Each structure stands twice: as structure tokens, then as C-alpha cells.
XYZ file of C-alpha atoms in Angstrom:
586
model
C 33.880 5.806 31.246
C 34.197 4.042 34.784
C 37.290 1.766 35.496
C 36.752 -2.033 34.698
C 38.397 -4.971 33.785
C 37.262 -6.903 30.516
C 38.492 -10.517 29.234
C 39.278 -10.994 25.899
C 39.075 -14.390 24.274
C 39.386 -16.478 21.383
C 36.421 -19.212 21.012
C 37.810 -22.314 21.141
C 40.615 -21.072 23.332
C 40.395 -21.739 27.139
C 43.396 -18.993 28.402
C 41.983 -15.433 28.979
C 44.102 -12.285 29.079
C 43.496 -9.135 31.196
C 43.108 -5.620 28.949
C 43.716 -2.352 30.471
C 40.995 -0.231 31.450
C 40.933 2.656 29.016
C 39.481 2.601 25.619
C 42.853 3.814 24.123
C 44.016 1.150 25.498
C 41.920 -1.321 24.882
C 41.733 0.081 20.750
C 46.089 -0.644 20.872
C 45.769 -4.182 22.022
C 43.676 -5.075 19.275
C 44.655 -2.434 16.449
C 44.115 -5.935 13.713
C 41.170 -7.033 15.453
C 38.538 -7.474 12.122
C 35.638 -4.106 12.251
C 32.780 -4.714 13.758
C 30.063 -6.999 11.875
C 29.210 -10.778 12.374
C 31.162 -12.656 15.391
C 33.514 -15.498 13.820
C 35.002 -17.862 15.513
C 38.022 -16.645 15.237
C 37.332 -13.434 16.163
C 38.572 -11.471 19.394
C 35.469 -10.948 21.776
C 34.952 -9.059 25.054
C 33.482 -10.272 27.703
C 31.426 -8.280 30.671
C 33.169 -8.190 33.756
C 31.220 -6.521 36.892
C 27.527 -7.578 35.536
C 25.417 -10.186 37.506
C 22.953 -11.072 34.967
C 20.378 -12.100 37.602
C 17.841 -9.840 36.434
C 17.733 -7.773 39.714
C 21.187 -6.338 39.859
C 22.102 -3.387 38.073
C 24.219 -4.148 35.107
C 23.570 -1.218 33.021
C 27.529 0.332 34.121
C 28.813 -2.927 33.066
C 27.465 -3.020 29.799
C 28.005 0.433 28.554
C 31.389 -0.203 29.766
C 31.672 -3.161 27.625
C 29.699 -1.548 24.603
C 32.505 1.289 24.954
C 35.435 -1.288 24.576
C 34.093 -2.515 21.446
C 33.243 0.662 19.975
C 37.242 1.586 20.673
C 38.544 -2.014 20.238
C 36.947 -3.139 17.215
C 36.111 -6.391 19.214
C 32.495 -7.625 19.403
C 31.116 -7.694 22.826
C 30.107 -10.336 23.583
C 26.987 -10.802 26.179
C 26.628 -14.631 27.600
C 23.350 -16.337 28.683
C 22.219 -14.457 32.004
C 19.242 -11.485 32.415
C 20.792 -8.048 32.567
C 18.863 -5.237 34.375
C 19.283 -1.700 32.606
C 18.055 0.856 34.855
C 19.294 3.914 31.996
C 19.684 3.675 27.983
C 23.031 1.966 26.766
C 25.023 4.241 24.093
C 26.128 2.853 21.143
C 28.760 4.705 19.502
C 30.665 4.228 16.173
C 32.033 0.856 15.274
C 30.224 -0.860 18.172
C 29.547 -4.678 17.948
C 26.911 -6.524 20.299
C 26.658 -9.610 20.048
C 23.937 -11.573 22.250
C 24.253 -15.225 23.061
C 21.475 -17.592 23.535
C 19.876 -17.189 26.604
C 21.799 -13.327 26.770
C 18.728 -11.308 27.684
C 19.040 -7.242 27.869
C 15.892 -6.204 30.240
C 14.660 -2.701 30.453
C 13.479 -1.559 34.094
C 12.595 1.884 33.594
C 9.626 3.839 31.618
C 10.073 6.269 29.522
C 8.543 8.613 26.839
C 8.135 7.704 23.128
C 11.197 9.208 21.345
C 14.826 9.046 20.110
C 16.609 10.638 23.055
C 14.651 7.944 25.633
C 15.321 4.977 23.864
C 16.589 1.840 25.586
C 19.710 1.391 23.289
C 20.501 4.316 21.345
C 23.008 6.591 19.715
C 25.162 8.633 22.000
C 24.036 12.125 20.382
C 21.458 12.334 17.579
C 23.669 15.045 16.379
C 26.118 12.857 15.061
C 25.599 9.265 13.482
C 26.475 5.937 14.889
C 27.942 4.541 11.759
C 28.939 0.614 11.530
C 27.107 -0.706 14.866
C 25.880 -4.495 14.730
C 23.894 -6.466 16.741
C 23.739 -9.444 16.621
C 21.837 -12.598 18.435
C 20.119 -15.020 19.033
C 19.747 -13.460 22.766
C 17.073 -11.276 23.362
C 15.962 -7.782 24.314
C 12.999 -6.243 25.855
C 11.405 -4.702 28.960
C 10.074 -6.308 32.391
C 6.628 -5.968 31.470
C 4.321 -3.353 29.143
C 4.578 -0.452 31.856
C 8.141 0.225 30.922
C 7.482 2.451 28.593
C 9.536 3.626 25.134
C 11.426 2.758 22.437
C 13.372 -0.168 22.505
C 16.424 0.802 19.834
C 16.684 3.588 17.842
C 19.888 4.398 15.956
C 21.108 7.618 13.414
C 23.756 6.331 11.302
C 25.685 4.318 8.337
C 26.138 0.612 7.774
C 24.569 -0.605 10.794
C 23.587 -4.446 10.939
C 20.789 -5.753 13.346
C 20.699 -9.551 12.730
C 19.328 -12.645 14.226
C 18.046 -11.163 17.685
C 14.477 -11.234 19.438
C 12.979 -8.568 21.305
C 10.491 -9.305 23.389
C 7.742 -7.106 25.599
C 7.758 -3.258 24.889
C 5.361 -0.691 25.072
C 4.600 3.213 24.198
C 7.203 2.973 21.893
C 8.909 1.660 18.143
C 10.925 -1.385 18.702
C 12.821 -0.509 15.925
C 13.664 3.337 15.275
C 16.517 3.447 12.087
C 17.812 5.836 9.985
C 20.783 6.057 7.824
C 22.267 4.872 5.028
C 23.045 1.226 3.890
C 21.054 -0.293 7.053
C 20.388 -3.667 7.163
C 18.248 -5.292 9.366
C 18.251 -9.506 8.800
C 15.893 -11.997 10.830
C 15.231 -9.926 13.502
C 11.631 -10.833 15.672
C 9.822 -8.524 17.611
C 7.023 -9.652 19.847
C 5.572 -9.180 23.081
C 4.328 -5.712 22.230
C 1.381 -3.737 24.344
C -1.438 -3.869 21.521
C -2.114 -0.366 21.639
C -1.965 2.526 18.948
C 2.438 4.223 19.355
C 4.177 0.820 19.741
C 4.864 -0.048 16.741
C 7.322 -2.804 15.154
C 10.608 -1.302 12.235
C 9.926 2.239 11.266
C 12.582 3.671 8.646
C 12.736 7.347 9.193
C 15.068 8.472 6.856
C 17.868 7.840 4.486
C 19.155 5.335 1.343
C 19.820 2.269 0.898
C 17.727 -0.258 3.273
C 16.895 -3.737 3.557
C 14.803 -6.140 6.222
C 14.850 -9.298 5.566
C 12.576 -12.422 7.096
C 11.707 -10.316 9.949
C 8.662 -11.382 11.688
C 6.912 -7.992 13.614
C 4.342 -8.559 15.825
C 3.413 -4.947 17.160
C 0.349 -3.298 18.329
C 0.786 -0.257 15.939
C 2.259 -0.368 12.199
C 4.326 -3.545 11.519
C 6.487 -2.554 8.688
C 7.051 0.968 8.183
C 8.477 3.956 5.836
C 7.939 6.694 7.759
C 9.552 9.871 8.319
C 9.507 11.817 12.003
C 6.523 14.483 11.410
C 6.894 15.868 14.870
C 8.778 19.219 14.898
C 9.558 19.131 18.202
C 11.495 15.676 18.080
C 15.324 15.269 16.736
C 16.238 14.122 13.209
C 12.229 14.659 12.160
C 11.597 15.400 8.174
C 14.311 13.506 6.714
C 13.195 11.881 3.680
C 13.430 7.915 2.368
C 14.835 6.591 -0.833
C 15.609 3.118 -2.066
C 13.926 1.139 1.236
C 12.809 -2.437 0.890
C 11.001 -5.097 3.209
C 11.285 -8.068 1.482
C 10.224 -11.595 3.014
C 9.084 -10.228 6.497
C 6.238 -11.445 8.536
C 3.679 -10.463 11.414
C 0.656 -9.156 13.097
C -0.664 -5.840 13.974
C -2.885 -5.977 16.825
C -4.220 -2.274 16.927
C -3.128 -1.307 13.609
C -1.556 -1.511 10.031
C 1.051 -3.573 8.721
C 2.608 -2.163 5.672
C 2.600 1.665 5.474
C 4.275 4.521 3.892
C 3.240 7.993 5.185
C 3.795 11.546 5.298
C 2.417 12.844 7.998
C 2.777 16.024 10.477
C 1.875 14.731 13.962
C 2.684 17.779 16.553
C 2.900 21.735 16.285
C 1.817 23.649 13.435
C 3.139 23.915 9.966
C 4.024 21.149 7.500
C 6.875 18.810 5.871
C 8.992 18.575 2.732
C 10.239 15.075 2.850
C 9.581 12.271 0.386
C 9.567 8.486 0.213
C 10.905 7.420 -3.144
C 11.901 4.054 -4.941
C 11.050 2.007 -1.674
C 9.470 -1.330 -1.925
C 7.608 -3.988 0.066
C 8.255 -7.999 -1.543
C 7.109 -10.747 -0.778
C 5.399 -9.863 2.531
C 2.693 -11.286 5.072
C 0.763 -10.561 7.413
C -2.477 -9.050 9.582
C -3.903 -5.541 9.947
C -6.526 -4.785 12.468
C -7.135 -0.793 11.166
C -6.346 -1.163 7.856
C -3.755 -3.447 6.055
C -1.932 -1.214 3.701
C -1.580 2.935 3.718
C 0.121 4.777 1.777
C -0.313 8.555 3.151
C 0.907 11.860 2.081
C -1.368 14.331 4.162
C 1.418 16.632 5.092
C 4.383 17.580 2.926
C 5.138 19.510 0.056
C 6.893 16.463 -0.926
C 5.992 12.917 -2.072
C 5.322 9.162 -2.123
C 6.774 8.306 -5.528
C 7.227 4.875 -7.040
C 6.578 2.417 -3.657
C 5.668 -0.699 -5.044
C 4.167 -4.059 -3.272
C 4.673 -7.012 -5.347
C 3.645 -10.519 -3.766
C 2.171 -9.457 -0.465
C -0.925 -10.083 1.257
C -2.949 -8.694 4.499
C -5.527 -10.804 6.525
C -7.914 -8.461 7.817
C -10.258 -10.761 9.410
C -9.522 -9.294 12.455
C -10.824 -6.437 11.770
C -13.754 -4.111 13.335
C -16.663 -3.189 11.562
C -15.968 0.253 11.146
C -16.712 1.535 7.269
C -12.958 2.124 6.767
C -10.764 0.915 4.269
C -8.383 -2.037 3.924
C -5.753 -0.764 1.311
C -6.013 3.407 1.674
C -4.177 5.768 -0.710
C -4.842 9.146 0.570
C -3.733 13.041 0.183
C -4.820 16.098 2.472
C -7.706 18.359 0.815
C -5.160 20.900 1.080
C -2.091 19.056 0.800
C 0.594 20.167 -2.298
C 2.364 17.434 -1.957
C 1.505 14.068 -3.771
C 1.175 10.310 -4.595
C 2.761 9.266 -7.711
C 3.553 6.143 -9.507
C 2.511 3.610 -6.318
C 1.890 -0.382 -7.825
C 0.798 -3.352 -6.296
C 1.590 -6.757 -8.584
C -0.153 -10.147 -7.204
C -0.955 -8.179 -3.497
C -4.245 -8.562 -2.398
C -6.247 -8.581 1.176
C -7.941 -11.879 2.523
C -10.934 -11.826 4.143
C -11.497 -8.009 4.470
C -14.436 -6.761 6.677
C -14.004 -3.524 5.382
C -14.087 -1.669 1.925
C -10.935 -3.369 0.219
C -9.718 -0.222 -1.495
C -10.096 3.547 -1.048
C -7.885 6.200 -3.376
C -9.095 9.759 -2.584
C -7.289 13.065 -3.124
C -5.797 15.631 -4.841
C -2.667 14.848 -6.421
C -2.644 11.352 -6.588
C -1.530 9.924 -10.106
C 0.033 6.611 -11.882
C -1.424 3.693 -9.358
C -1.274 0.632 -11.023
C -2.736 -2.579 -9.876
C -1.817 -5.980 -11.363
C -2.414 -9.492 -10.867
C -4.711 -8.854 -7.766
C -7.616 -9.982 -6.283
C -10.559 -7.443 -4.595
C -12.680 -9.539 -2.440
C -16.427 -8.458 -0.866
C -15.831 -7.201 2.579
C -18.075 -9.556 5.520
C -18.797 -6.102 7.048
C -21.506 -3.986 6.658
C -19.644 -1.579 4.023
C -21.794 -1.760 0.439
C -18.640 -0.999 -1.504
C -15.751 -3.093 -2.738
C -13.453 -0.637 -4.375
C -13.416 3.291 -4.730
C -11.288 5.631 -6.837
C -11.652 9.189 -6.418
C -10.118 12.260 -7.791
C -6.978 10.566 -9.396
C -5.085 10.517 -12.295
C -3.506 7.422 -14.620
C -5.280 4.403 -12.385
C -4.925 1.281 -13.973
C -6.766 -2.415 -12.964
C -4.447 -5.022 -15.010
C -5.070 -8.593 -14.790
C -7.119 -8.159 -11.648
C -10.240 -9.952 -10.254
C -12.955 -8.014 -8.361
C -15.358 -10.732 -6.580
C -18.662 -9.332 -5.430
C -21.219 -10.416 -3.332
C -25.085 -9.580 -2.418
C -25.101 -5.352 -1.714
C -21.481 -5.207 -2.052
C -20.567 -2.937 -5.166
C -17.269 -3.867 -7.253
C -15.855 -0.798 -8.668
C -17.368 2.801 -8.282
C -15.004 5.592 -9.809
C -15.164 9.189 -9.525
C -18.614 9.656 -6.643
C -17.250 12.873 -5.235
C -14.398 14.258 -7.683
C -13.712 13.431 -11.520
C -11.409 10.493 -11.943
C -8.795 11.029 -15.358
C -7.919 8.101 -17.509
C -9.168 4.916 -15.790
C -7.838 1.403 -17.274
C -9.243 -1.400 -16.658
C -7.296 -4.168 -19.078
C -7.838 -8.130 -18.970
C -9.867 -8.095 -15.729
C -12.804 -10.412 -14.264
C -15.887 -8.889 -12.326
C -17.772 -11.384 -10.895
C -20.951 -12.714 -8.353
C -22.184 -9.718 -9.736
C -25.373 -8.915 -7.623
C -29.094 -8.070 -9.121
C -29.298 -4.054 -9.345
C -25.370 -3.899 -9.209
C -23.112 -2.417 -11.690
C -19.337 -3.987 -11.825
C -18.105 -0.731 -12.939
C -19.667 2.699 -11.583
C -18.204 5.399 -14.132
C -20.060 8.602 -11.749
C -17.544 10.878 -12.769
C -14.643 10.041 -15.396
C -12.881 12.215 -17.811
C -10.951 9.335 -20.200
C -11.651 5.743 -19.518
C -10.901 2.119 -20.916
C -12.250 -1.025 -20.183
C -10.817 -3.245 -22.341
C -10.863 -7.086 -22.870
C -12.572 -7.285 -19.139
C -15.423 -9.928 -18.345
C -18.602 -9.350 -16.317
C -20.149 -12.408 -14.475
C -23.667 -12.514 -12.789
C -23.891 -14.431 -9.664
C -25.951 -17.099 -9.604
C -29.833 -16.047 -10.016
C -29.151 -12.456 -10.980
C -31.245 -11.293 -13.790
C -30.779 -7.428 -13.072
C -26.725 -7.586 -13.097
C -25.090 -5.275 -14.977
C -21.434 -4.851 -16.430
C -20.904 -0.797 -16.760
C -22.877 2.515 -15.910
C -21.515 5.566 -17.705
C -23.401 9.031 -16.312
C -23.623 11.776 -18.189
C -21.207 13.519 -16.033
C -18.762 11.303 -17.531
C -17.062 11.904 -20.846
C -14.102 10.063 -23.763
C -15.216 6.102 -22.126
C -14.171 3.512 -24.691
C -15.638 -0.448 -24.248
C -13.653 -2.658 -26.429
C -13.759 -6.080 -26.317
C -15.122 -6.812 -23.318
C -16.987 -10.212 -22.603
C -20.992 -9.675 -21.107
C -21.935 -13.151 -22.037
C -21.856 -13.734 -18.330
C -24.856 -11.753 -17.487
C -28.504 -12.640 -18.626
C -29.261 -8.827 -18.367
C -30.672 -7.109 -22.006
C -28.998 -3.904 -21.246
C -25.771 -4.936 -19.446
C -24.605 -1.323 -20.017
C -25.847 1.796 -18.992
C -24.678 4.925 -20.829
C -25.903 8.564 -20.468
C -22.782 9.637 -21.780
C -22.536 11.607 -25.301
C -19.499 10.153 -26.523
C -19.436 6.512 -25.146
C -17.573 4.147 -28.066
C -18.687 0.728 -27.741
C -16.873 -1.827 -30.388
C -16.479 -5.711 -30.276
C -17.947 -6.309 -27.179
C -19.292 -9.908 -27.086
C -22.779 -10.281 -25.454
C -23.954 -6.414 -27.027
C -24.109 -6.212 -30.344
C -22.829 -2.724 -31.166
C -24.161 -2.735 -34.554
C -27.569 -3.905 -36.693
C -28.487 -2.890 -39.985
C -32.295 -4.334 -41.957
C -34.605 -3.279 -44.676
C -38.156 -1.975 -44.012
C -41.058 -0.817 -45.892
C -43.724 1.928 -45.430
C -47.076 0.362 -46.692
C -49.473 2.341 -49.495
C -51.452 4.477 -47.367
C -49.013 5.171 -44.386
C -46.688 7.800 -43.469
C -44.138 5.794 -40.734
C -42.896 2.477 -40.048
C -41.370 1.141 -36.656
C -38.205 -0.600 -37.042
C -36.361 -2.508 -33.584
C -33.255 -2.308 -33.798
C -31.861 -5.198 -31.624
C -29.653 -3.058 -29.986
C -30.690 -2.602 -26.472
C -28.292 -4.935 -24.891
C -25.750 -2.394 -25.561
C -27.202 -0.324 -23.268
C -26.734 2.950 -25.242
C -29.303 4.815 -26.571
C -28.536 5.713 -30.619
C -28.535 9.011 -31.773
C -29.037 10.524 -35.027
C -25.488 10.264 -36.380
C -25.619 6.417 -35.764
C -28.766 5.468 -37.693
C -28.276 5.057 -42.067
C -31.070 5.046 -44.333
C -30.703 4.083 -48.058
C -34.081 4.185 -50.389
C -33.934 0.901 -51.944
C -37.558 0.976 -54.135
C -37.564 4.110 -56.826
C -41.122 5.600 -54.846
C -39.064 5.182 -51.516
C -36.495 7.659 -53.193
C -38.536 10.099 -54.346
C -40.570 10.484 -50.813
C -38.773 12.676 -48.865
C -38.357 10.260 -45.658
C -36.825 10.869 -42.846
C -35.513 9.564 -38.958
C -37.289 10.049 -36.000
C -38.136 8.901 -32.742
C -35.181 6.436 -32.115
C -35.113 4.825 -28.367
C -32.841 2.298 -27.023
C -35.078 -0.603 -28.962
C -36.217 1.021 -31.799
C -36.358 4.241 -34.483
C -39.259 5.138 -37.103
C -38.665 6.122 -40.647
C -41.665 8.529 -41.569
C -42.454 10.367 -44.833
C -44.285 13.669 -44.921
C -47.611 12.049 -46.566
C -48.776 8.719 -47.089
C -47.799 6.980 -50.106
C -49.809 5.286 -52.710
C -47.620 2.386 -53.163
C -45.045 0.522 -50.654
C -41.571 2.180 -50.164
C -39.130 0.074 -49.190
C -36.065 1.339 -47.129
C -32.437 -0.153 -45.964
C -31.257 0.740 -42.683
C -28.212 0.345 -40.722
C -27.596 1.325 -36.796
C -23.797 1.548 -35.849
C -23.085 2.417 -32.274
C -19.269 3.272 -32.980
C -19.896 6.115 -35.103
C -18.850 8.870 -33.834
């Protein structure tokens, strides 16, 4: 450390005192000085000595000078209103306390490449953490202009704080690089960024314990991110995430996404083992350009496991054209890793131009959405939501709005979907020739207590289509009274169960009589609105006359509107015959 002279001072206390150069020093003249954390105003404070702050000296010496005292002192240093040219990062070691006043403005004047070791303030040595560091504002920090490349602060270590400061202009680089344990990071805005994919606004890389709180992030990459390093090549890269939270944060991605959590190898060959686990996202908003929400594991053996979003929303109205997806839950074709256990409670995007939702990949289990609302997109994209080759995906509570061409809900088009639930939800605008629930490929499904809705006009709308590549799909209680269609379900299925639906009568039962001289009779049996076709097992016949018993009559024929009841000869008298069709027999 160069020689200098710092002030230390109590607010509120005109006198100044002179400290001795060296950090020993300085740390023995304030042995009770409080650990470093929020500024009082009673608490001892440092002062730079030797910086200009006119924005075209140098001050960088001075402040790592001063950033050095604190980190020995245990005294905040404290930076007053002036500009403050760094031509070099500024190291932040152990127990250092910034704190920027207003008007204090830290300006980088050099570019750099995207990473760790080039950031703008920074840990002395990735190698070993920079626990207990604060910052604190309301000054600001940021770079002249977008061609000063890199990240702006990236820090390894425990209990930091980051609180109440701006930063403002970056490019080619995270503003906010973090990982350790017990990080907080409180009010902090970031703005001013390059809108351009790599500058993006907090990424959490790795470790327990974090909270951000009403941050506002406007970035032109990923706003609000848990995301571990997937470069090999870079420091500190496959550490994995637990217990992270976002809660009440704010902002914009130009370029990009705004909530993500990913797993994702980036550089080199070969693959990660990391996980994200028991991280959430509360009470968030914002605006996407490429997608509003991702959750991502493409890469590592390990996984995403129980991320939730409760109370968020994305605008993606913003958004190009571009038959993507607005809310993407995705594993590699290859990948061994997985998704598990991911929910989203009252989260929904607003005005998508894109396919709303898109789950697709192996190993992807126990999504749960509740309380949300699937809009059409405005784009050019016929379908609303997709869910492909999962397990355990449940629709609670939700609404699914349609629109002309845009299709609700289509599950399983490319690889068998297991144990679908779709509980208490509301399709509706359904279009003419539309389905509100595609069942291509399913192996276990419910839809239960859900209602279908026509839009206005539609005569062809239709609640479900089961395929016969589909198999164990129950319909209980559901409410079609909202669609004028006859057959508001389509089933090709061979073991569809279909009970107390209200619109589709699931069940009929008649008499009907063969006349003297005839060997068949045609009875409809009022049950095409169900949509299924009855087989043999669901149609009774009882012989109700004593020449009906003794005839030797039998079932044939049956359709979706009718069956005949045919005897081997004709008869000499009438024969008269009860019937009884009852779709949930199995």
C-alpha cells in the first residue's frame, strides 16, 4: 500500500485528527471502532485524502488506499460528492466498508473483458473470500460510457451487504457478480446498461443464504438471476445455489430475460454438477424481451429443485415475433441432470407475443402452476401452452384465455406426458375447430372440476381431445355448458372415464321394442355430447316382455349416437327390451 494521509471524523464533529499511514496502524487507533456494516452517525469514518474527484484525475491510488484503511480499521470509508476516475479495479478485502455519499460517483475509464478477475470493484484474490464488505449509498457507480467494457462488482465471500447505491452505464459485463454465503443485497438500482446479450443486471453464482430486496435492474441481458459460472476456464465456476430469494425487485430487460435459473455449460467441453435448490423469486416485476422466465438445466448432472415464483409477473410486449416461448422450462436431450419440484402461484405473463409456456425434456417432474393466468400470444405462434415429456404437471386454479388460431393447452405432441392435473381451472374464448385441452400423448391424466367456454360465435369449440395414443384420462366434474358443441369431447382412447360432467351426459338408459315381423331395432342413445364412442361393456339389455326373453337378442352396431338390438329371426309378436348405456363402466 502507498503512503497517505487519511482524516478520521465523527459526523457532527467539526475537529479532524491525522492517522498514521500504515494499516496496522490505522487498525490500533480504532481497535473499538463498530465492524463494518451501515454508517451511523456516530460512527468513525475515513475520509480520501489525495483524490480530486473531478472526473479526469486519477483517483484510483487514493481510493484503494482508503478502501485498505477500512478493511484494517474497521471504519467505513467514506467517499463525498465529487466524480472519481478509476483507471484499474479497486480491491476489496475482508471487513471493508464503502460508503458513497450523494453525489459520490465511482467512474470506470478503462475496458475490460467479461469476468471475475477484470471486474471494476472486486475481491483481492478469488482464491480466498472477501467476507463482511458493505457498500453502501446513495452515490453512484458506473463507467464513462458503454465502451468501457466489464463487470462492474463482483465479490467471493460471507456476509457482504450492498445497500442503497445506483450504478449507472456498464457494458459487456454483470453489474452485479455475488457469491457467498448470507449476502444481502437491499435497494440497490442498476441502469444505464448497453442493451446487448452478456450485460446483465444481479447474477448469484453460488452459495446459501441470499436475499435482494426492492432492487430495480434494468440490464440488457437477464435481470434477476440464479446462475452458476458454466465456463471452465473462469474462477469459482460450478458452485452450486441453495436457499436464494429475490423478493420485491423491479426492472427491464432490453435484450433478454428477467427472472432465470439455469444450468448451463457455456465454454470448453465437458459438463457441470452444480444445483440450484430451495431458491425463490416473490413478489417480482418486470419486462423480458427473449423470454420472461427460464428455468434451464441443459448441462449438469445436477439440478433445479424446488424454485418457486409466487406473485410475479413479466410484460412481454416488447417482444419479437420469433415462435419462442415466454415462460421456458427446459432439459438437454442428453442431459442427466433434472428439473424437479419448480411452482409458480398467482405469476403470469402480460401481453405475450409469443407462446406463453413451453416445458420440454427429459427429466423434468413436479411443476405446479397455481392461481395463474395463460393469455393468447399477439404473435403469429398458434399455441398457448405446451407440456412435453414431463412428469407430475399440475394446472390449479388457473385460467387459460384463448383467442382465434391460438390453441390453449396441447400436452404430450412429441414425447408422452405422465400424470397431468388440471384441478378448478377455466378455458375460455375457445375458438371454432379448437380443443382447450390437446391430450396427444398422456399416460395418467385428470381434469377435474375445470370449465370450457366457447368464444363468442363458436359452434365447433371443443373442451378435450383424448388420442388413442393416450391412456388412464379421468373427466370428472367438469363444466361444458359453455360450449354449444354436441360432442365437446373427443376420445379415441380405450379407457377414458367420464363421470359427472355437466353439459355430457355420461349415462342414458330406455326401453325399446322389436316389432312382429322384424329382426333389429335402432335405439339413439343421447350420448354423443360425451364425445366417446360406447363399447360393448357399456351398453345393458334386460328382456322386459316374456317373447323378448325367449329370442335370443343381442348388441350390435353401437356408434357414438346410437346401438341396435337384433334377434336372429323375426318375431311373430313385439318384443320389448330395457336398455341402459353407462359411459363409466369400465
Amino acid at each position: 500500500m502507498h503512503r497517505r494521509t487519511f482524516v478520521l471524523g465523527l459526523a457532527g464533529v467539526g475537529a479532524a485528527a491525522s492517522l498514521p499511514t500504515a494499516p496496522a496502524a490505522a487498525a490500533a487507533a480504532l481497535a473499538t471502532a463498530p465492524a463494518a456494516g451501515a454508517r451511523t452517525s456516530a460512527a468513525p469514518a475515513l475520509l480520501p485524502v489525495g483524490a480530486v474527484g473531478d472526473g479526469v484525475a486519477d483517483d484510483t491510488q487514493a481510493l484503494q488506499d482508503l478502501l485498505d484503511a477500512s478493511a484494517a480499521s474497521g471504519a467505513a470509508a467514506v467517499v463525498p460528492a465529487g466524480t472519481y476516475r478509476c483507471t484499474r479495479s479497486l480491491l476489496l478485502s475482508s471487513g471493508t466498508a464503502l460508503h458513497l455519499e450523494g453525489g459520490a460517483h465511482l467512474l470506470k475509464d478503462w475496458a475490460a473483458r467479461p469476468g471475475l478477475v477484470n471486474a471494476f470493484l472486486r475481491n483481492v484474490d478469488f482464491g480466498t473470500r472477501s467476507d463482511r464488505v458493505s457498500i453502501t449509498g446513495p452515490g453512484t457507480i458506473g463507467a464513462v460510457d458503454h465502451s468501457r467494457t466489464g463487470v462492474v462488482l463482483a465479490l467471493y465471500g460471507d456476509d457482504v451487504r450492498l445497500r442503497d447505491f445506483t450504478i449507472d452505464t456498464y457494458a459487456g459485463g454483470q453489474a452485479i457478480l455475488f457469491a457467498g454465503d448470507r449476502g444481502r443485497i437491499d435497494a440497490v438500482t442498476i441502469r444505464g446498461s448497453a442493451p446487448a446479450f452478456g450485460t446483465g443486471g444481479i447474477r448469484m453464482f453460488g452459495g446459501e443464504d441470499f436475499v435482494a430486496t426492492g432492487c430495480h435492474v434494468e440490464s440488457g441481458d437477464d435481470c434477476l438471476q440464479f446462475v452458476p459460472i458454466g465456463d471452465p476456464t473462469a474462477v469459482l465456476h460450478d458452485l452450486s445455489i441453495r436457499r436464494g430469494s429475490y423478493v420485491a425487485c423491479t426492472g427491464a430487460s432490453s435484450a433478454s430475460r428477467f427472472m432465470v435459473a439455469s444450468l448451463e455449460w457455456t465454454s470448453g467441453e465437458g459438463g457441470m454438477t452444480s444445483s440450484v435448490t430451495d431458491c425463490s423469486f416473490v413478489a417480482c416485476h418486470g419486462s423480458g424481451a427473449d423470454r420472461g422466465i427460464v428455468v434451464k438445466n441443459t448441462h449438469s448432472s445436477g439440478a433445479i429443485e424446488r424454485v418457486s415464483f409466487v406473485d410475479c409477473s413479466v410484460d412481454m410486449a416488447g417482444a419479437s415475433d420469433a415462435d419462442t416461448q415466454e415462460i421456458r422450462i427446459q432439459t438437454g436431450a442428453t442431459s442427466t441432470g433434472a428439473i424437479r419440484d419448480v411452482s409458480f402461484t398467482r405469476t403470469s405473463i402480460t401481453r405475450p407475443v409469443n407462446a406463453t409456456l413451453r416445458i420440454g425434456g427429459p427429466n423434468i417432474s413436479g411443476v405446479t402452476f397455481d392461481g395463474c393466468t395463460f393469455t393468447a400470444p399477439s404473435g403469429a405462434g398458434a399455441t398457448i401452452a405446451v407440456v412435453d415429456a414431463a412428469d407430475r404437471v399440475t394446472f390449479r386454479r388457473c385460467t387459460v384465455a384463448a383467442a382465434p388460431g391460438k390453441r390453449p393447452l396441447t400436452v404430450g405432441p412429441v414425447t408422452q406426458v405422465t400424470d397431468l392435473l388440471v384441478d378448478g381451472c377455466r378455458f375460455t374464448e375457445i375458438p371454432d375447430g379448437v380443443w382447450g385441452i390437446n391430450l396427444v400423448a398422456v399416460d395418467g391424466a385428470r381434469i377435474v372440476g375445470t370449465s370450457f367456454a366457447a368464444a363468442a360465435g363458436s359452434t365447433t369449440a371443443r373442451a378435450v381431445r383424448i388420442t388413442a395414443a393416450s391412456r388412464r384420462v379421468v373427466l370428472v366434474d367438469d363444466d361444458l355448458t359453455g360450449l354449444t358443441n354436441r360432442t365437446p369431447v373427443t376420445d379415441a382412447a380405450p379407457d377414458t372415464v367420464l363421470r359427472g360432467n355437466v353439459g355430457a351426459s355420461t349415462e342414458a338408459a330406455g326401453t325399446a321394442t322389436i316389432p312382429p315381423g322384424a329382426t333389429s331395432v335402432t335405439v339413439p342413445h343421447g350420448l354423443a355430447g360425451s364425445g366417446r364412442v360406447p363399447g360393448p361393456s357399456h351398453v345393458g339389455v334386460m328382456p322386459v316382455s316374456g317373447s323378448a326373453a325367449t329370442s335370443g337378442w343381442f348388441v350390435t352396431a353401437i356408434t357414438a349416437t346410437s346401438f341396435r338390438i337384433a334377434v336372429p329371426t323375426p318375431l311373430g309378436q313385439p318384443a320389448e327390451l330395457a336398455w341402459r348405456v353407462d359411459l363409466t363402466r369400465r
